PDB file of C-alpha atoms in Angstrom:
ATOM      1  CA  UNK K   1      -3.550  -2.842   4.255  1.00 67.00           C
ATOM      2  CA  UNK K   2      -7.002  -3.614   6.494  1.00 88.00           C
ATOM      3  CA  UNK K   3      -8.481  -0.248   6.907  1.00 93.00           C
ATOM      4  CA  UNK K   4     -10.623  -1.836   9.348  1.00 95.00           C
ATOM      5  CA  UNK K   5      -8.068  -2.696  11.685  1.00 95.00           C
ATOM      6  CA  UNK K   6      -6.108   0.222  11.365  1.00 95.00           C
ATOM      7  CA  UNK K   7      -8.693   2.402  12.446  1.00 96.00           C
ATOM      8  CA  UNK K   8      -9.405  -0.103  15.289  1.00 96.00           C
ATOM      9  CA  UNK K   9      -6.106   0.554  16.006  1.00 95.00           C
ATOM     10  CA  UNK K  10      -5.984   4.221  16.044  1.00 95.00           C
ATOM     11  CA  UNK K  11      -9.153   3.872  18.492  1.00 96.00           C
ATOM     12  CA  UNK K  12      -7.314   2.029  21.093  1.00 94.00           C
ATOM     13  CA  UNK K  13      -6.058   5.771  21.979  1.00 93.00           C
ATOM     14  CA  UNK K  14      -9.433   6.406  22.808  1.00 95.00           C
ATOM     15  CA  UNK K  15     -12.701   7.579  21.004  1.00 96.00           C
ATOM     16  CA  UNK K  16     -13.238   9.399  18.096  1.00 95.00           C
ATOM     17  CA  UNK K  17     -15.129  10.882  15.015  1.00 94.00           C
ATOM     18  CA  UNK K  18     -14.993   9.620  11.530  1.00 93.00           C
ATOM     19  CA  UNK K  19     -13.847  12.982  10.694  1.00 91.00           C
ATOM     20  CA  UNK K  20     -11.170  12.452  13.409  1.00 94.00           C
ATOM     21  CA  UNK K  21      -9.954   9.107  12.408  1.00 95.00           C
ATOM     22  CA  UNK K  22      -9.679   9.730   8.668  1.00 95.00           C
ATOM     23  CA  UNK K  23      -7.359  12.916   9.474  1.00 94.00           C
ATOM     24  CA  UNK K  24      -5.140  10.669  12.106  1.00 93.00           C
ATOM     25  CA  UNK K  25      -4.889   7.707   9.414  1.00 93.00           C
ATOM     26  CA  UNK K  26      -4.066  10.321   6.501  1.00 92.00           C
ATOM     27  CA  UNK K  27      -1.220  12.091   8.878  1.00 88.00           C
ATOM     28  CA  UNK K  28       0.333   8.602   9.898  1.00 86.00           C
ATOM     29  CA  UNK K  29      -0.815   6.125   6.524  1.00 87.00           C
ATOM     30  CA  UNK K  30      -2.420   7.896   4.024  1.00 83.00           C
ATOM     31  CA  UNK K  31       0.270  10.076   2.304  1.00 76.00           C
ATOM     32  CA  UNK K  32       0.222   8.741  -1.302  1.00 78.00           C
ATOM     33  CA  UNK K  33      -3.557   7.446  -0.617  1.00 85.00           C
ATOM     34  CA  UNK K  34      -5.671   8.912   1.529  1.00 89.00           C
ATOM     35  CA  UNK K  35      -9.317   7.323   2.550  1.00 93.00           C
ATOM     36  CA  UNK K  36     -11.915   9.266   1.492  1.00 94.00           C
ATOM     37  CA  UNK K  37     -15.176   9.954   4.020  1.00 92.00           C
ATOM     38  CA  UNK K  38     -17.322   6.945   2.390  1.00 93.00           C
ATOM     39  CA  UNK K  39     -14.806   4.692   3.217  1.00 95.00           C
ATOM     40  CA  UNK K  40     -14.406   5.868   6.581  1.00 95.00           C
ATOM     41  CA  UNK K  41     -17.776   5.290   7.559  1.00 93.00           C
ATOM     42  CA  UNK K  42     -18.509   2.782   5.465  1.00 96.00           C
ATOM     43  CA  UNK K  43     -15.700   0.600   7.173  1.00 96.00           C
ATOM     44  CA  UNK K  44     -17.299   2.193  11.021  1.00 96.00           C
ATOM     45  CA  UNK K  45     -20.613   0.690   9.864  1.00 96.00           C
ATOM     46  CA  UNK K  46     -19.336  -2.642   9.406  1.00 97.00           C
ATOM     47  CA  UNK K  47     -17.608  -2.399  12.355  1.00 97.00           C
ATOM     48  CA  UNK K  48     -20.048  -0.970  14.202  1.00 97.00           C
ATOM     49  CA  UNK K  49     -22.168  -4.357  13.061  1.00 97.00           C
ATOM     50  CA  UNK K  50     -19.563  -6.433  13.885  1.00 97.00           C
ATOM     51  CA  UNK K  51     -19.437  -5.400  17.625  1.00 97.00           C
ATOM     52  CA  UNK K  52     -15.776  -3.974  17.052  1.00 97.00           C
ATOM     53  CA  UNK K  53     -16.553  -0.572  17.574  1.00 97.00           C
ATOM     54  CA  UNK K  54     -19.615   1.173  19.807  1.00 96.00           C
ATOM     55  CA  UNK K  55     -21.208   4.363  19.114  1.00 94.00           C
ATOM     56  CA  UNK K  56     -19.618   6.510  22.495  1.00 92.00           C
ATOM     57  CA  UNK K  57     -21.553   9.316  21.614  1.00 88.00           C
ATOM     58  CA  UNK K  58     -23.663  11.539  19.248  1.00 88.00           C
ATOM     59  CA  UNK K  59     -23.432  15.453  19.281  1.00 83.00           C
ATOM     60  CA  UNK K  60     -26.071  16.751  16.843  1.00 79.00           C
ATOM     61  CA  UNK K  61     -24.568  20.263  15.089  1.00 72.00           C
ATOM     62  CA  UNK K  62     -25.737  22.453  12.052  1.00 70.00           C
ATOM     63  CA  UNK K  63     -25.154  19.234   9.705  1.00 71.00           C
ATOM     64  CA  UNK K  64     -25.747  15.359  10.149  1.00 74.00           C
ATOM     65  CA  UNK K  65     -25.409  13.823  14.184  1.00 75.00           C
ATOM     66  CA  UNK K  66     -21.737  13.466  14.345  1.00 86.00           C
ATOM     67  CA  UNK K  67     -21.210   9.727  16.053  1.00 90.00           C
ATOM     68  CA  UNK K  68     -18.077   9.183  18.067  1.00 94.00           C
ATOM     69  CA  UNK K  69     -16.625   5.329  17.818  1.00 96.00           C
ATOM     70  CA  UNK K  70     -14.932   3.874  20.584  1.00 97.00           C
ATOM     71  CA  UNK K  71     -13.377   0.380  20.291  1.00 97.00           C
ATOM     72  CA  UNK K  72     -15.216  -2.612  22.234  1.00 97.00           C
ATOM     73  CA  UNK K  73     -12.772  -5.605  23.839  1.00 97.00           C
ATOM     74  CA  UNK K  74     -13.949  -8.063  20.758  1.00 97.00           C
ATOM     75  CA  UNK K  75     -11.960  -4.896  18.545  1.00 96.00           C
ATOM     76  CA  UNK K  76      -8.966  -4.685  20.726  1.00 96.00           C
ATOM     77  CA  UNK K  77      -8.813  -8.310  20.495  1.00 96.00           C
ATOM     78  CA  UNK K  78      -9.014  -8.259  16.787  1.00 96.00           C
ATOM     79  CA  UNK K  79      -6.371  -5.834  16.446  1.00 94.00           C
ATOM     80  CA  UNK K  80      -4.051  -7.763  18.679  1.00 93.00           C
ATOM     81  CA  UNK K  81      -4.611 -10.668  16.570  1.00 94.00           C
ATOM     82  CA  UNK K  82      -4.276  -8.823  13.050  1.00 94.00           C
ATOM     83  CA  UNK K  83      -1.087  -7.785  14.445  1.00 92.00           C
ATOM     84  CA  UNK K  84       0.165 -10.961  15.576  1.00 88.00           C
ATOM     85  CA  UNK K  85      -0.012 -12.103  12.005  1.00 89.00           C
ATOM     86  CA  UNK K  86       2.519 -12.585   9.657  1.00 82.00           C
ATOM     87  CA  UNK K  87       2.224 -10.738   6.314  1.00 80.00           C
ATOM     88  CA  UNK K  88       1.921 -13.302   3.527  1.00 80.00           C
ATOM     89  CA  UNK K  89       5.188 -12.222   1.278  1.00 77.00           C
ATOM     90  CA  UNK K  90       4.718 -11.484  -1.949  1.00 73.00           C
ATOM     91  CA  UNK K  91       6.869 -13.680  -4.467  1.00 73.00           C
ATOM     92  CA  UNK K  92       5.301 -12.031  -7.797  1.00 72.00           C
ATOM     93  CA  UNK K  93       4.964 -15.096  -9.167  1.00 62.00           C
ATOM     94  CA  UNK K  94       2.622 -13.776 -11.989  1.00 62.00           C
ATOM     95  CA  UNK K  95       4.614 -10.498 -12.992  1.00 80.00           C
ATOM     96  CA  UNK K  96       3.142  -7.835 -15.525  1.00 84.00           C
ATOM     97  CA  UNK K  97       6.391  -7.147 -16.554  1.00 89.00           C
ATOM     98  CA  UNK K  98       7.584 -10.920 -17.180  1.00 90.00           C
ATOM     99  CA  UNK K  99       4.252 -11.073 -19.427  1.00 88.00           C
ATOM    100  CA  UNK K 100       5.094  -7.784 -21.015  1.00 92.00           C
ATOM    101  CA  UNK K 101       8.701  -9.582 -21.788  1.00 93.00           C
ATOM    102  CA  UNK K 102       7.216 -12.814 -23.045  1.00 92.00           C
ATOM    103  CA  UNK K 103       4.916 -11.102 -25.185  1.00 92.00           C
ATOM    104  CA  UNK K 104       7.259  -8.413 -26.512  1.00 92.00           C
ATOM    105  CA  UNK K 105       8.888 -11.947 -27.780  1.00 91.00           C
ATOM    106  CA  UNK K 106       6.053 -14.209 -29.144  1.00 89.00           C
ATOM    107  CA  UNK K 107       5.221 -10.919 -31.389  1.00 86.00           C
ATOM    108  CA  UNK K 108       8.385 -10.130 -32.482  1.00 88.00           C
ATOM    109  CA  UNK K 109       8.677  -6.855 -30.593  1.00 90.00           C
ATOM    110  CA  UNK K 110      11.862  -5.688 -29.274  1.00 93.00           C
ATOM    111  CA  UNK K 111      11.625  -6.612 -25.396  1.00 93.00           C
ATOM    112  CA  UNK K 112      15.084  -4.872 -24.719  1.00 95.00           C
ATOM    113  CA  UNK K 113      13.529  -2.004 -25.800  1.00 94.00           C
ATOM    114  CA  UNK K 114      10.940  -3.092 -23.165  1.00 94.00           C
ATOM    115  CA  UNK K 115      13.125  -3.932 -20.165  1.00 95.00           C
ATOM    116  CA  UNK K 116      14.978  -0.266 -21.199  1.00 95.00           C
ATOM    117  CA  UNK K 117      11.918   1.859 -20.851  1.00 94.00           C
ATOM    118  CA  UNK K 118      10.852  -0.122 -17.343  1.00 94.00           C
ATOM    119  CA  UNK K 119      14.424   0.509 -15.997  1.00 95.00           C
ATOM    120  CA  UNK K 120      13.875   4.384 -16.979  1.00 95.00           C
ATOM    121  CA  UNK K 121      10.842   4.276 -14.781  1.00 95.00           C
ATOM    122  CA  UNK K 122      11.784   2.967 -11.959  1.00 95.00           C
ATOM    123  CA  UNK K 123      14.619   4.810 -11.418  1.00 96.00           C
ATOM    124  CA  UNK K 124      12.979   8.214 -12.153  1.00 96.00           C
ATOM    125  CA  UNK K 125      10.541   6.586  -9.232  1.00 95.00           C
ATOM    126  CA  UNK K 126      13.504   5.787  -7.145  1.00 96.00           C
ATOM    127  CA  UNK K 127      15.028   9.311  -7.385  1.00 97.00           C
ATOM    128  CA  UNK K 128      11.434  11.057  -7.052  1.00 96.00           C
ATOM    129  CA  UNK K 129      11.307   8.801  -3.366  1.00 96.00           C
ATOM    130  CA  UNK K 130      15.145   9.883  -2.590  1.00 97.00           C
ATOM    131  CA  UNK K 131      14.170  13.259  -2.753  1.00 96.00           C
ATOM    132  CA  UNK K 132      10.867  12.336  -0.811  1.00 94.00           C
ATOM    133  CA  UNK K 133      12.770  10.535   1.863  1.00 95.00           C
ATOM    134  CA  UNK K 134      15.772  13.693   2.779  1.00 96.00           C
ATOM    135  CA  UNK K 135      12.712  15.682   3.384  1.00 93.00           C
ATOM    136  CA  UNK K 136      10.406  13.483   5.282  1.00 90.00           C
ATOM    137  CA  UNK K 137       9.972  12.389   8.952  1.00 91.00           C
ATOM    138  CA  UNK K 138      10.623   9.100  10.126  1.00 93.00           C
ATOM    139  CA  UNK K 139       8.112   7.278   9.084  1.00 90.00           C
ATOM    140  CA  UNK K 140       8.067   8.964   5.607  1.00 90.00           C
ATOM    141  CA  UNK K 141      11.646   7.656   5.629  1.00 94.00           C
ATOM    142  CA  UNK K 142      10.686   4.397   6.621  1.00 95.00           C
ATOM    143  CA  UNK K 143       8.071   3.948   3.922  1.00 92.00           C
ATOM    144  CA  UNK K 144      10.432   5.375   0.919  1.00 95.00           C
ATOM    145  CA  UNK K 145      12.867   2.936   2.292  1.00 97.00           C
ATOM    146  CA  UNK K 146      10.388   0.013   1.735  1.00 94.00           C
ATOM    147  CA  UNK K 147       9.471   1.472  -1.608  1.00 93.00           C
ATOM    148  CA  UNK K 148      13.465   1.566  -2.867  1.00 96.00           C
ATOM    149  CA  UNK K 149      14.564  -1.529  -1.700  1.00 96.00           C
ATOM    150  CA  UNK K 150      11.342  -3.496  -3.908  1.00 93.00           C
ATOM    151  CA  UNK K 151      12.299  -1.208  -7.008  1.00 94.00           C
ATOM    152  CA  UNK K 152      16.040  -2.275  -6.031  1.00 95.00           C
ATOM    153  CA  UNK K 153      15.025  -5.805  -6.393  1.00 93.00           C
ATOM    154  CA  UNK K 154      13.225  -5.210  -9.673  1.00 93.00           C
ATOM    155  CA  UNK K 155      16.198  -3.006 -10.907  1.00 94.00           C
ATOM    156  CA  UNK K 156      18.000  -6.302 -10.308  1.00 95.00           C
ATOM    157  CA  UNK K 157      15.598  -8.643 -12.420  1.00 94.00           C
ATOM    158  CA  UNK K 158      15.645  -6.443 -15.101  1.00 95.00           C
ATOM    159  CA  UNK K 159      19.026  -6.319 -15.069  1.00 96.00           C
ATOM    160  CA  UNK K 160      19.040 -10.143 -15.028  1.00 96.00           C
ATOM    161  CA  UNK K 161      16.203 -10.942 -17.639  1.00 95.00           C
ATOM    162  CA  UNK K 162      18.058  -8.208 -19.917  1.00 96.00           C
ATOM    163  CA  UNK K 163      21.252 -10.572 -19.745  1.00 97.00           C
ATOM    164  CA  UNK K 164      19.391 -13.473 -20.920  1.00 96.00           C
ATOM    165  CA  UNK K 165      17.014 -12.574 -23.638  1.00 95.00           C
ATOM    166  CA  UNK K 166      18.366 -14.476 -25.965  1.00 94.00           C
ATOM    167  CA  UNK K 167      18.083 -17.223 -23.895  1.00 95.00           C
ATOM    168  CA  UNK K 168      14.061 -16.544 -22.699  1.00 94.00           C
ATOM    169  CA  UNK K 169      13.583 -15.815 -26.668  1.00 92.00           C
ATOM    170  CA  UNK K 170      14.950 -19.258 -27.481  1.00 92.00           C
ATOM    171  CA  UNK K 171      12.530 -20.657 -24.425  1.00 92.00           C
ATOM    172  CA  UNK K 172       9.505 -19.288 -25.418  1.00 88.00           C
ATOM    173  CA  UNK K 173       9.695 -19.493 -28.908  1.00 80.00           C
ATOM    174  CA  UNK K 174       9.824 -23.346 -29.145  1.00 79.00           C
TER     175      UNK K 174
END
């Protein structure tokens, strides 16, 4: 995920603190990871240098000057671009877990034990984001949904790669 254009992106709704925008990107984004304040303003800075985002305003308190970012028409432009896009898919072409496998079977270890243990932990994961996704909102829905259908697909290739072991042993043992 760009941090830098998300918080672009929460500026469009108009200007803001740091403070401000890490609590509206932890509410909406940042459940399982939120952004801690150095990255906030680390990220403005940049930003800020870029000619993405404008200082709107400093009110000086008990503490530091508290700046307030607004976005410039070079960062809505940027955003609108981001957006526009395409997310490069992931294939996984150069899987942990397939090296796990291979190596589990150049050294003789037993890689169904392997595959057994992975399949454990995803689906403790999948039932930990069930229960996460009958109590959440929309968008917490939405997210677990993502989640579960990837570990569904890796559920599948373990399912798959446990079915022919023998095979892959044969393969990469010659």
């Amino acid at each position: 995920m760009s941090i830098g254009h998300t918080l672009l992106g929460l500026l469009e709704s108009g200007p803001r603190h740091g403070y401000d925008l890490k609590r509206a990107f932890d509410e909406r984004f940042g459940h399982d990871r939120p952004l801690h304040y150095g990255q906030v303003y680390a990220t403005m800075s940049r930003l800020l240098k870029n000619g993405l985002v404008e200082v709107d305003g400093v009110e000086q308190g008990g503490g530091p000057d508290r700046k307030r970012y607004a976005i410039t028409d070079a960062g809505v432009t940027d955003v609108g671009q981001w957006l526009a896009q395409p997310e490069k898919p992931e294939p996984y072409l150069q899987s942990t877990l397939y090296t796990k496998v291979v190596l589990a079977l150049l050294t003789g270890r037993d890689a169904a034990d392997l595959l057994d243990g992975q399949r454990s932990e995803h689906l403790r994961l999948m039932r930990e984001l069930t229960r996460r996704k009958r109590g959440g909102d929309l968008a917490d829905q939405l997210i677990c949904d993502h989640a579960l259908f990837h570990l569904e697909a890796d559920l599948r290739w373990l399912e798959l790669t446990a079915a022919r072991l023998d095979q892959l042993a044969s393969a990469v043992r010659t």
